[in-house]
mmCIF file of C-alpha atoms in Angstrom:
data_model
loop_
_atom_site.group_PDB
_atom_site.id
_atom_site.type_symbol
_atom_site.label_atom_id
_atom_site.label_comp_id
_atom_site.label_asym_id
_atom_site.label_seq_id
_atom_site.Cartn_x
_atom_site.Cartn_y
_atom_site.Cartn_z
ATOM 1 C CA MET A 19 -0.070 -0.108 -0.185
ATOM 2 C CA ASN A 20 1.346 3.402 -0.841
ATOM 3 C CA PHE A 21 0.557 5.404 2.139
ATOM 4 C CA LYS A 22 1.439 9.132 2.498
ATOM 5 C CA GLY A 23 -1.674 10.641 4.532
ATOM 6 C CA ASN A 24 -1.362 14.049 6.170
ATOM 7 C CA LEU A 25 -0.990 13.822 10.401
ATOM 8 C CA ILE A 26 -3.604 15.484 11.266
ATOM 9 C CA ALA A 27 -3.989 13.845 14.958
ATOM 10 C CA THR A 28 -2.116 12.362 17.675
ATOM 11 C CA GLY A 29 -3.255 10.185 21.066
ATOM 12 C CA ASN A 30 -1.924 7.893 23.311
ATOM 13 C CA THR A 31 -2.259 4.715 21.344
ATOM 14 C CA ALA A 32 -2.583 6.312 17.485
ATOM 15 C CA ASN A 33 -1.778 9.154 15.155
ATOM 16 C CA LEU A 34 -5.010 10.003 12.563
ATOM 17 C CA TYR A 35 -4.100 10.422 8.967
ATOM 18 C CA LEU A 36 -6.180 11.964 6.234
ATOM 19 C CA TRP A 37 -5.386 9.752 3.149
ATOM 20 C CA ASN A 38 -7.453 10.029 -0.080
ATOM 21 C CA ASN A 39 -10.137 11.763 1.662
ATOM 22 C CA LYS A 40 -10.017 8.345 4.176
ATOM 23 C CA ILE A 41 -9.167 8.703 7.505
ATOM 24 C CA VAL A 42 -6.379 6.187 8.340
ATOM 25 C CA LYS A 43 -5.684 5.545 12.010
ATOM 26 C CA VAL A 44 -2.373 3.982 13.071
ATOM 27 C CA PHE A 45 -1.724 2.350 15.798
ATOM 28 C CA LYS A 46 1.190 2.622 17.999
ATOM 29 C CA GLU A 47 3.810 -0.353 18.201
ATOM 30 C CA ASN A 48 3.416 -1.487 21.623
ATOM 31 C CA LEU A 49 -0.089 -2.122 21.453
ATOM 32 C CA PRO A 50 -1.724 -6.265 21.366
ATOM 33 C CA PRO A 51 -1.791 -7.163 17.664
ATOM 34 C CA THR A 52 -5.741 -7.421 17.831
ATOM 35 C CA GLU A 53 -6.374 -4.014 19.050
ATOM 36 C CA SER A 54 -7.306 -2.534 15.444
ATOM 37 C CA LEU A 55 -9.784 -5.512 15.082
ATOM 38 C CA TYR A 56 -10.854 -4.894 18.742
ATOM 39 C CA GLU A 57 -11.791 -1.022 18.180
ATOM 40 C CA ALA A 58 -13.441 -1.868 14.573
ATOM 41 C CA LYS A 59 -15.317 -4.686 15.837
ATOM 42 C CA LYS A 60 -17.036 -1.890 18.449
ATOM 43 C CA GLN A 61 -17.238 0.932 15.935
ATOM 44 C CA GLU A 62 -19.018 -1.200 13.169
ATOM 45 C CA PHE A 63 -21.185 -2.399 16.207
ATOM 46 C CA ALA A 64 -22.161 1.362 16.912
ATOM 47 C CA TYR A 65 -22.447 2.018 13.269
ATOM 48 C CA SER A 66 -24.791 -0.785 12.729
ATOM 49 C CA CYS A 67 -26.931 0.654 15.521
ATOM 50 C CA GLY A 68 -28.071 3.294 12.959
ATOM 51 C CA LEU A 69 -25.777 5.857 14.987
ATOM 52 C CA ASN A 70 -23.695 8.167 13.625
ATOM 53 C CA VAL A 71 -20.186 6.840 13.415
ATOM 54 C CA PRO A 72 -17.954 6.813 10.737
ATOM 55 C CA LYS A 73 -17.722 3.679 8.409
ATOM 56 C CA VAL A 74 -14.969 0.822 8.914
ATOM 57 C CA LEU A 75 -13.339 0.426 5.142
ATOM 58 C CA GLU A 76 -10.630 -1.897 6.429
ATOM 59 C CA VAL A 77 -8.673 -3.142 8.893
ATOM 60 C CA ARG A 78 -5.147 -4.049 7.748
ATOM 61 C CA LYS A 79 -1.544 -3.558 8.132
ATOM 62 C CA ILE A 80 0.160 -0.314 6.738
ATOM 63 C CA ASN A 81 4.312 -1.128 6.804
ATOM 64 C CA GLY A 82 3.826 -3.912 9.280
ATOM 65 C CA ILE A 83 1.700 -1.550 11.529
ATOM 66 C CA GLN A 84 -1.529 -2.070 12.394
ATOM 67 C CA ALA A 85 -4.234 0.237 11.223
ATOM 68 C CA ILE A 86 -7.938 0.919 10.535
ATOM 69 C CA ILE A 87 -9.152 2.870 7.218
ATOM 70 C CA MET A 88 -12.413 4.565 7.610
ATOM 71 C CA GLU A 89 -15.067 7.004 6.568
ATOM 72 C CA TYR A 90 -13.539 10.424 6.676
ATOM 73 C CA ILE A 91 -16.362 12.789 8.285
ATOM 74 C CA ASN A 92 -15.605 16.439 7.295
ATOM 75 C CA GLY A 93 -16.760 19.145 9.830
ATOM 76 C CA GLU A 94 -15.310 20.640 13.525
ATOM 77 C CA THR A 95 -15.308 19.095 16.737
ATOM 78 C CA LEU A 96 -18.564 20.211 19.241
ATOM 79 C CA GLY A 97 -15.256 20.812 21.952
ATOM 80 C CA HIS A 98 -13.795 23.373 19.311
ATOM 81 C CA ARG A 99 -16.780 25.280 18.996
ATOM 82 C CA LEU A 100 -17.333 25.172 22.601
ATOM 83 C CA LEU A 101 -14.088 26.568 22.853
ATOM 84 C CA LYS A 102 -14.630 29.498 20.684
ATOM 85 C CA ASN A 103 -18.241 30.038 21.692
ATOM 86 C CA GLN A 104 -18.344 30.051 25.663
ATOM 87 C CA ASN A 105 -21.248 32.485 26.101
ATOM 88 C CA GLU A 106 -23.455 29.145 23.902
ATOM 89 C CA ALA A 107 -22.297 26.591 26.349
ATOM 90 C CA GLU A 108 -25.808 25.429 27.350
ATOM 91 C CA GLN A 109 -26.644 24.811 23.354
ATOM 92 C CA TYR A 110 -23.578 22.585 22.978
ATOM 93 C CA ILE A 111 -23.775 20.512 26.065
ATOM 94 C CA ASN A 112 -27.521 19.818 24.857
ATOM 95 C CA VAL A 113 -26.178 18.560 21.941
ATOM 96 C CA LEU A 114 -23.847 16.016 24.122
ATOM 97 C CA VAL A 115 -26.831 15.199 26.248
ATOM 98 C CA ASN A 116 -29.032 14.273 23.452
ATOM 99 C CA ILE A 117 -26.140 12.330 21.283
ATOM 100 C CA GLN A 118 -25.427 10.297 24.617
ATOM 101 C CA LYS A 119 -29.357 9.804 25.390
ATOM 102 C CA ARG A 120 -29.703 8.474 21.930
ATOM 103 C CA ILE A 121 -26.160 6.188 22.242
ATOM 104 C CA HIS A 122 -27.986 5.287 25.430
ATOM 105 C CA GLU A 123 -31.000 3.696 23.974
ATOM 106 C CA VAL A 124 -29.607 1.088 22.175
ATOM 107 C CA LYS A 125 -30.043 -2.223 24.284
ATOM 108 C CA VAL A 126 -27.141 -4.829 24.294
ATOM 109 C CA GLU A 127 -26.994 -8.234 24.177
ATOM 110 C CA SER A 128 -24.783 -9.849 26.474
ATOM 111 C CA GLU A 129 -22.345 -11.559 23.194
ATOM 112 C CA GLU A 130 -22.487 -8.088 20.784
ATOM 113 C CA ILE A 131 -20.219 -6.149 22.477
ATOM 114 C CA GLU A 132 -17.307 -6.060 25.968
ATOM 115 C CA ARG A 133 -19.270 -5.757 29.579
ATOM 116 C CA MET A 134 -19.011 -3.005 31.251
ATOM 117 C CA ASP A 135 -18.558 -4.666 34.699
ATOM 118 C CA ILE A 136 -15.234 -6.736 33.070
ATOM 119 C CA LYS A 137 -13.484 -3.602 31.334
ATOM 120 C CA VAL A 138 -13.781 -1.537 34.164
ATOM 121 C CA SER A 139 -12.933 -4.488 36.947
ATOM 122 C CA ARG A 140 -9.508 -4.809 34.959
ATOM 123 C CA LYS A 141 -8.938 -1.432 34.915
ATOM 124 C CA ILE A 142 -9.022 -1.199 38.665
ATOM 125 C CA GLU A 143 -6.870 -4.154 39.055
ATOM 126 C CA SER A 144 -4.342 -2.620 37.063
ATOM 127 C CA ALA A 145 -4.629 0.785 38.575
ATOM 128 C CA PRO A 146 -0.783 1.551 40.011
ATOM 129 C CA SER A 147 -1.916 3.761 42.663
ATOM 130 C CA LEU A 148 -4.405 1.903 43.989
ATOM 131 C CA ASN A 149 -3.681 -0.426 46.921
ATOM 132 C CA GLN A 150 -5.683 -3.754 47.737
ATOM 133 C CA ARG A 151 -8.164 -2.299 49.974
ATOM 134 C CA GLN A 152 -8.809 0.095 47.989
ATOM 135 C CA LYS A 153 -9.536 -2.313 45.122
ATOM 136 C CA LYS A 154 -11.456 -4.418 47.426
ATOM 137 C CA ALA A 155 -13.437 -1.468 48.034
ATOM 138 C CA LEU A 156 -14.344 -0.511 44.660
ATOM 139 C CA PHE A 157 -14.832 -4.136 43.311
ATOM 140 C CA SER A 158 -17.192 -5.067 46.334
ATOM 141 C CA ARG A 159 -19.215 -1.389 44.915
ATOM 142 C CA LEU A 160 -19.192 -2.416 41.045
ATOM 143 C CA ASN A 161 -20.769 -5.443 42.460
ATOM 144 C CA SER A 162 -23.719 -4.336 44.361
ATOM 145 C CA LEU A 163 -25.237 -1.781 40.824
ATOM 146 C CA LYS A 164 -27.771 -3.794 39.005
ATOM 147 C CA TYR A 165 -28.366 -2.228 35.740
ATOM 148 C CA GLU A 166 -29.552 -2.937 32.572
ATOM 149 C CA PRO A 167 -27.007 -3.325 29.701
ATOM 150 C CA ARG A 168 -26.791 -0.475 27.362
ATOM 151 C CA LEU A 169 -24.876 1.147 24.753
ATOM 152 C CA CYS A 170 -22.087 2.884 26.402
ATOM 153 C CA HIS A 171 -19.724 5.168 24.671
ATOM 154 C CA GLY A 172 -17.115 5.399 27.186
ATOM 155 C CA ASP A 173 -15.149 8.017 26.263
ATOM 156 C CA LEU A 174 -17.608 10.912 25.304
ATOM 157 C CA HIS A 175 -16.736 14.441 25.412
ATOM 158 C CA PRO A 176 -17.317 17.164 23.150
ATOM 159 C CA PHE A 177 -13.943 16.404 21.110
ATOM 160 C CA ASN A 178 -15.746 13.195 20.111
ATOM 161 C CA LEU A 179 -18.233 14.652 18.456
ATOM 162 C CA ILE A 180 -17.731 16.138 15.047
ATOM 163 C CA MET A 181 -20.637 18.764 13.992
ATOM 164 C CA ASN A 182 -21.381 19.216 10.196
ATOM 165 C CA GLU A 183 -23.983 21.633 9.689
ATOM 166 C CA ASP A 184 -27.160 19.761 11.600
ATOM 167 C CA VAL A 185 -25.284 16.304 11.905
ATOM 168 C CA VAL A 186 -23.286 15.041 14.666
ATOM 169 C CA SER A 187 -20.971 12.314 13.918
ATOM 170 C CA ILE A 188 -19.091 10.205 16.997
ATOM 171 C CA ILE A 189 -16.077 8.929 16.978
ATOM 172 C CA ASP A 190 -13.379 7.064 19.189
ATOM 173 C CA TRP A 191 -15.064 3.965 20.075
ATOM 174 C CA VAL A 192 -12.336 2.009 21.800
ATOM 175 C CA ASP A 193 -13.911 2.443 25.290
ATOM 176 C CA ALA A 194 -17.249 1.229 23.904
ATOM 177 C CA SER A 195 -19.143 -1.506 26.495
ATOM 178 C CA ALA A 196 -22.575 -2.726 27.488
ATOM 179 C CA GLY A 197 -23.390 -1.398 30.754
ATOM 180 C CA ASP A 198 -24.897 1.238 33.190
ATOM 181 C CA ILE A 199 -25.670 4.602 31.224
ATOM 182 C CA ARG A 200 -25.333 6.190 34.751
ATOM 183 C CA ALA A 201 -21.672 5.412 34.619
ATOM 184 C CA ASP A 202 -21.277 6.343 31.333
ATOM 185 C CA VAL A 203 -22.628 9.521 32.057
ATOM 186 C CA CYS A 204 -20.280 9.693 35.839
ATOM 187 C CA ARG A 205 -17.378 9.461 33.311
ATOM 188 C CA THR A 206 -18.515 12.129 30.926
ATOM 189 C CA TYR A 207 -18.713 14.402 34.135
ATOM 190 C CA LEU A 208 -15.624 13.219 35.311
ATOM 191 C CA LEU A 209 -13.587 14.611 31.836
ATOM 192 C CA LEU A 210 -15.316 17.520 31.842
ATOM 193 C CA SER A 211 -14.724 18.313 35.470
ATOM 194 C CA GLN A 212 -11.114 18.079 34.391
ATOM 195 C CA HIS A 213 -11.431 21.024 32.518
ATOM 196 C CA SER A 214 -14.649 22.859 34.432
ATOM 197 C CA ILE A 215 -16.035 22.645 36.991
ATOM 198 C CA GLU A 216 -18.413 24.837 36.035
ATOM 199 C CA LEU A 217 -19.562 22.874 32.628
ATOM 200 C CA ALA A 218 -19.580 19.640 33.995
ATOM 201 C CA GLU A 219 -22.350 20.893 36.592
ATOM 202 C CA LEU A 220 -24.410 22.164 33.542
ATOM 203 C CA TYR A 221 -23.768 18.773 31.992
ATOM 204 C CA LEU A 222 -25.175 16.935 34.974
ATOM 205 C CA HIS A 223 -27.773 19.188 35.397
ATOM 206 C CA LEU A 224 -29.158 19.366 31.728
ATOM 207 C CA TYR A 225 -28.954 15.330 31.269
ATOM 208 C CA CYS A 226 -30.572 14.630 34.343
ATOM 209 C CA CYS A 227 -33.603 16.890 33.717
ATOM 210 C CA ASN A 228 -33.686 15.376 30.327
ATOM 211 C CA ILE A 229 -33.805 11.700 31.609
ATOM 212 C CA ASN A 230 -35.701 12.498 34.731
ATOM 213 C CA ILE A 231 -32.909 10.521 36.872
ATOM 214 C CA SER A 232 -31.010 11.688 40.233
ATOM 215 C CA LYS A 233 -27.164 12.973 40.278
ATOM 216 C CA SER A 234 -26.904 10.783 43.413
ATOM 217 C CA GLU A 235 -28.090 7.735 40.785
ATOM 218 C CA ILE A 236 -24.564 8.856 38.855
ATOM 219 C CA LEU A 237 -22.661 10.002 41.303
ATOM 220 C CA GLN A 238 -22.750 6.681 42.987
ATOM 221 C CA TRP A 239 -20.185 5.565 40.354
ATOM 222 C CA LEU A 240 -17.599 8.024 40.877
ATOM 223 C CA PRO A 241 -15.114 6.437 43.054
ATOM 224 C CA ILE A 242 -15.348 3.288 40.654
ATOM 225 C CA ILE A 243 -14.922 5.154 37.615
ATOM 226 C CA ALA A 244 -12.391 7.623 39.261
ATOM 227 C CA GLY A 245 -10.339 4.449 40.384
ATOM 228 C CA ALA A 246 -10.457 3.031 36.808
ATOM 229 C CA MET A 247 -9.201 6.070 35.256
ATOM 230 C CA LEU A 248 -6.299 5.695 37.239
ATOM 231 C CA ASP A 249 -5.215 3.122 34.846
ATOM 232 C CA GLU A 250 -5.086 5.602 32.084
ATOM 233 C CA ASN A 251 -2.160 7.293 31.438
ATOM 234 C CA VAL A 252 -3.531 10.422 33.503
ATOM 235 C CA SER A 253 -2.386 13.622 32.010
ATOM 236 C CA SER A 254 -0.972 15.129 35.317
ATOM 237 C CA SER A 255 0.119 14.681 38.785
ATOM 238 C CA GLU A 256 -2.359 17.167 39.806
ATOM 239 C CA GLU A 257 -5.137 14.954 38.149
ATOM 240 C CA ASN A 258 -3.505 11.562 39.336
ATOM 241 C CA LYS A 259 -4.155 13.207 43.335
ATOM 242 C CA ARG A 260 -7.760 14.571 42.517
ATOM 243 C CA LEU A 261 -8.931 10.929 41.001
ATOM 244 C CA MET A 262 -7.222 9.331 44.463
ATOM 245 C CA ASN A 263 -8.817 11.913 46.533
ATOM 246 C CA ILE A 264 -12.353 10.762 45.182
ATOM 247 C CA VAL A 265 -11.568 7.130 45.900
ATOM 248 C CA ILE A 266 -10.163 7.777 49.432
ATOM 249 C CA GLN A 267 -13.669 9.480 50.188
ATOM 250 C CA ILE A 268 -14.894 6.335 49.637
ATOM 251 C CA CYS A 269 -12.448 3.538 50.628
ATOM 252 C CA ASP A 270 -10.759 5.346 53.288
ATOM 253 C CA GLY A 271 -13.760 7.604 54.977
#
C-alpha cells in the first residue's frame, strides 16, 4: 500500500492521517496485535445500530503496523466550537446530552460487545496507585450495582463529536461497552470536570433533567470510574491526585 497521508491528530494509542479522503488510524507499535480489530468491531457495532459513526472500510497493516481505514467525516468538533463560543455553552452541552441519550437507547445483548463490569474491573485491578484494600472496596461497590445493559461510549466528550451543519458524528469507540448508562454519564462528568467544574455541573444538570434521573444515582459510580481512570495515562500529577481523593473519600472515609 502506497501510504503518504497527512497527519491530522496524535494520541496515546494511535495517529490519525487524512489519506485519499479517508481517515487512517495507525496504532502505536507497543499495543497488542489485535487492538485494531478490537476497536473496529466496536465501531462497526455502533454503526450497525444506526448511530452517526464513521464507517469502517478496512482493517489492515500499513508498513507492518496495524491500522483502521475509515470514512472521513468533514466538520469541526463540538469541543472546538465550545471553546470559540463559550457564551453558547448550554446549547452545545445540550447537543452532547442528546447524542448520549441516543446512544443509551441501544439495548445490548451480552455477546455483542464487551461488558462494562469486566472492563472496569480490569482497569481497577491494573491501576498502580490503588492498594488492595481500595481495590476490594471498589469491586464490592461495583458488584452491588444493578442495571440493564445499554450501549455506553465510554469516553464521550465534546472533542469526540464532529459537527457538520445539523449532523453530529461520534468518533473514538475503543472504550465502548455494554453497561450502566449512569456510569457512562459519570465518566463524561469526570472528563468535563478536569477542565471546568461549571461545565461539568451544567452537563450533569441537563442530563438529569432530560432523562429524569437523579444526580445521586449517577455519582454513586464516581469512585469506581475514578479508580478505573487511574489505569490510564493521567495527564498530570494533579489529576492523579484528584482521582485518588475521590477514591479515598469512599474507601478510606
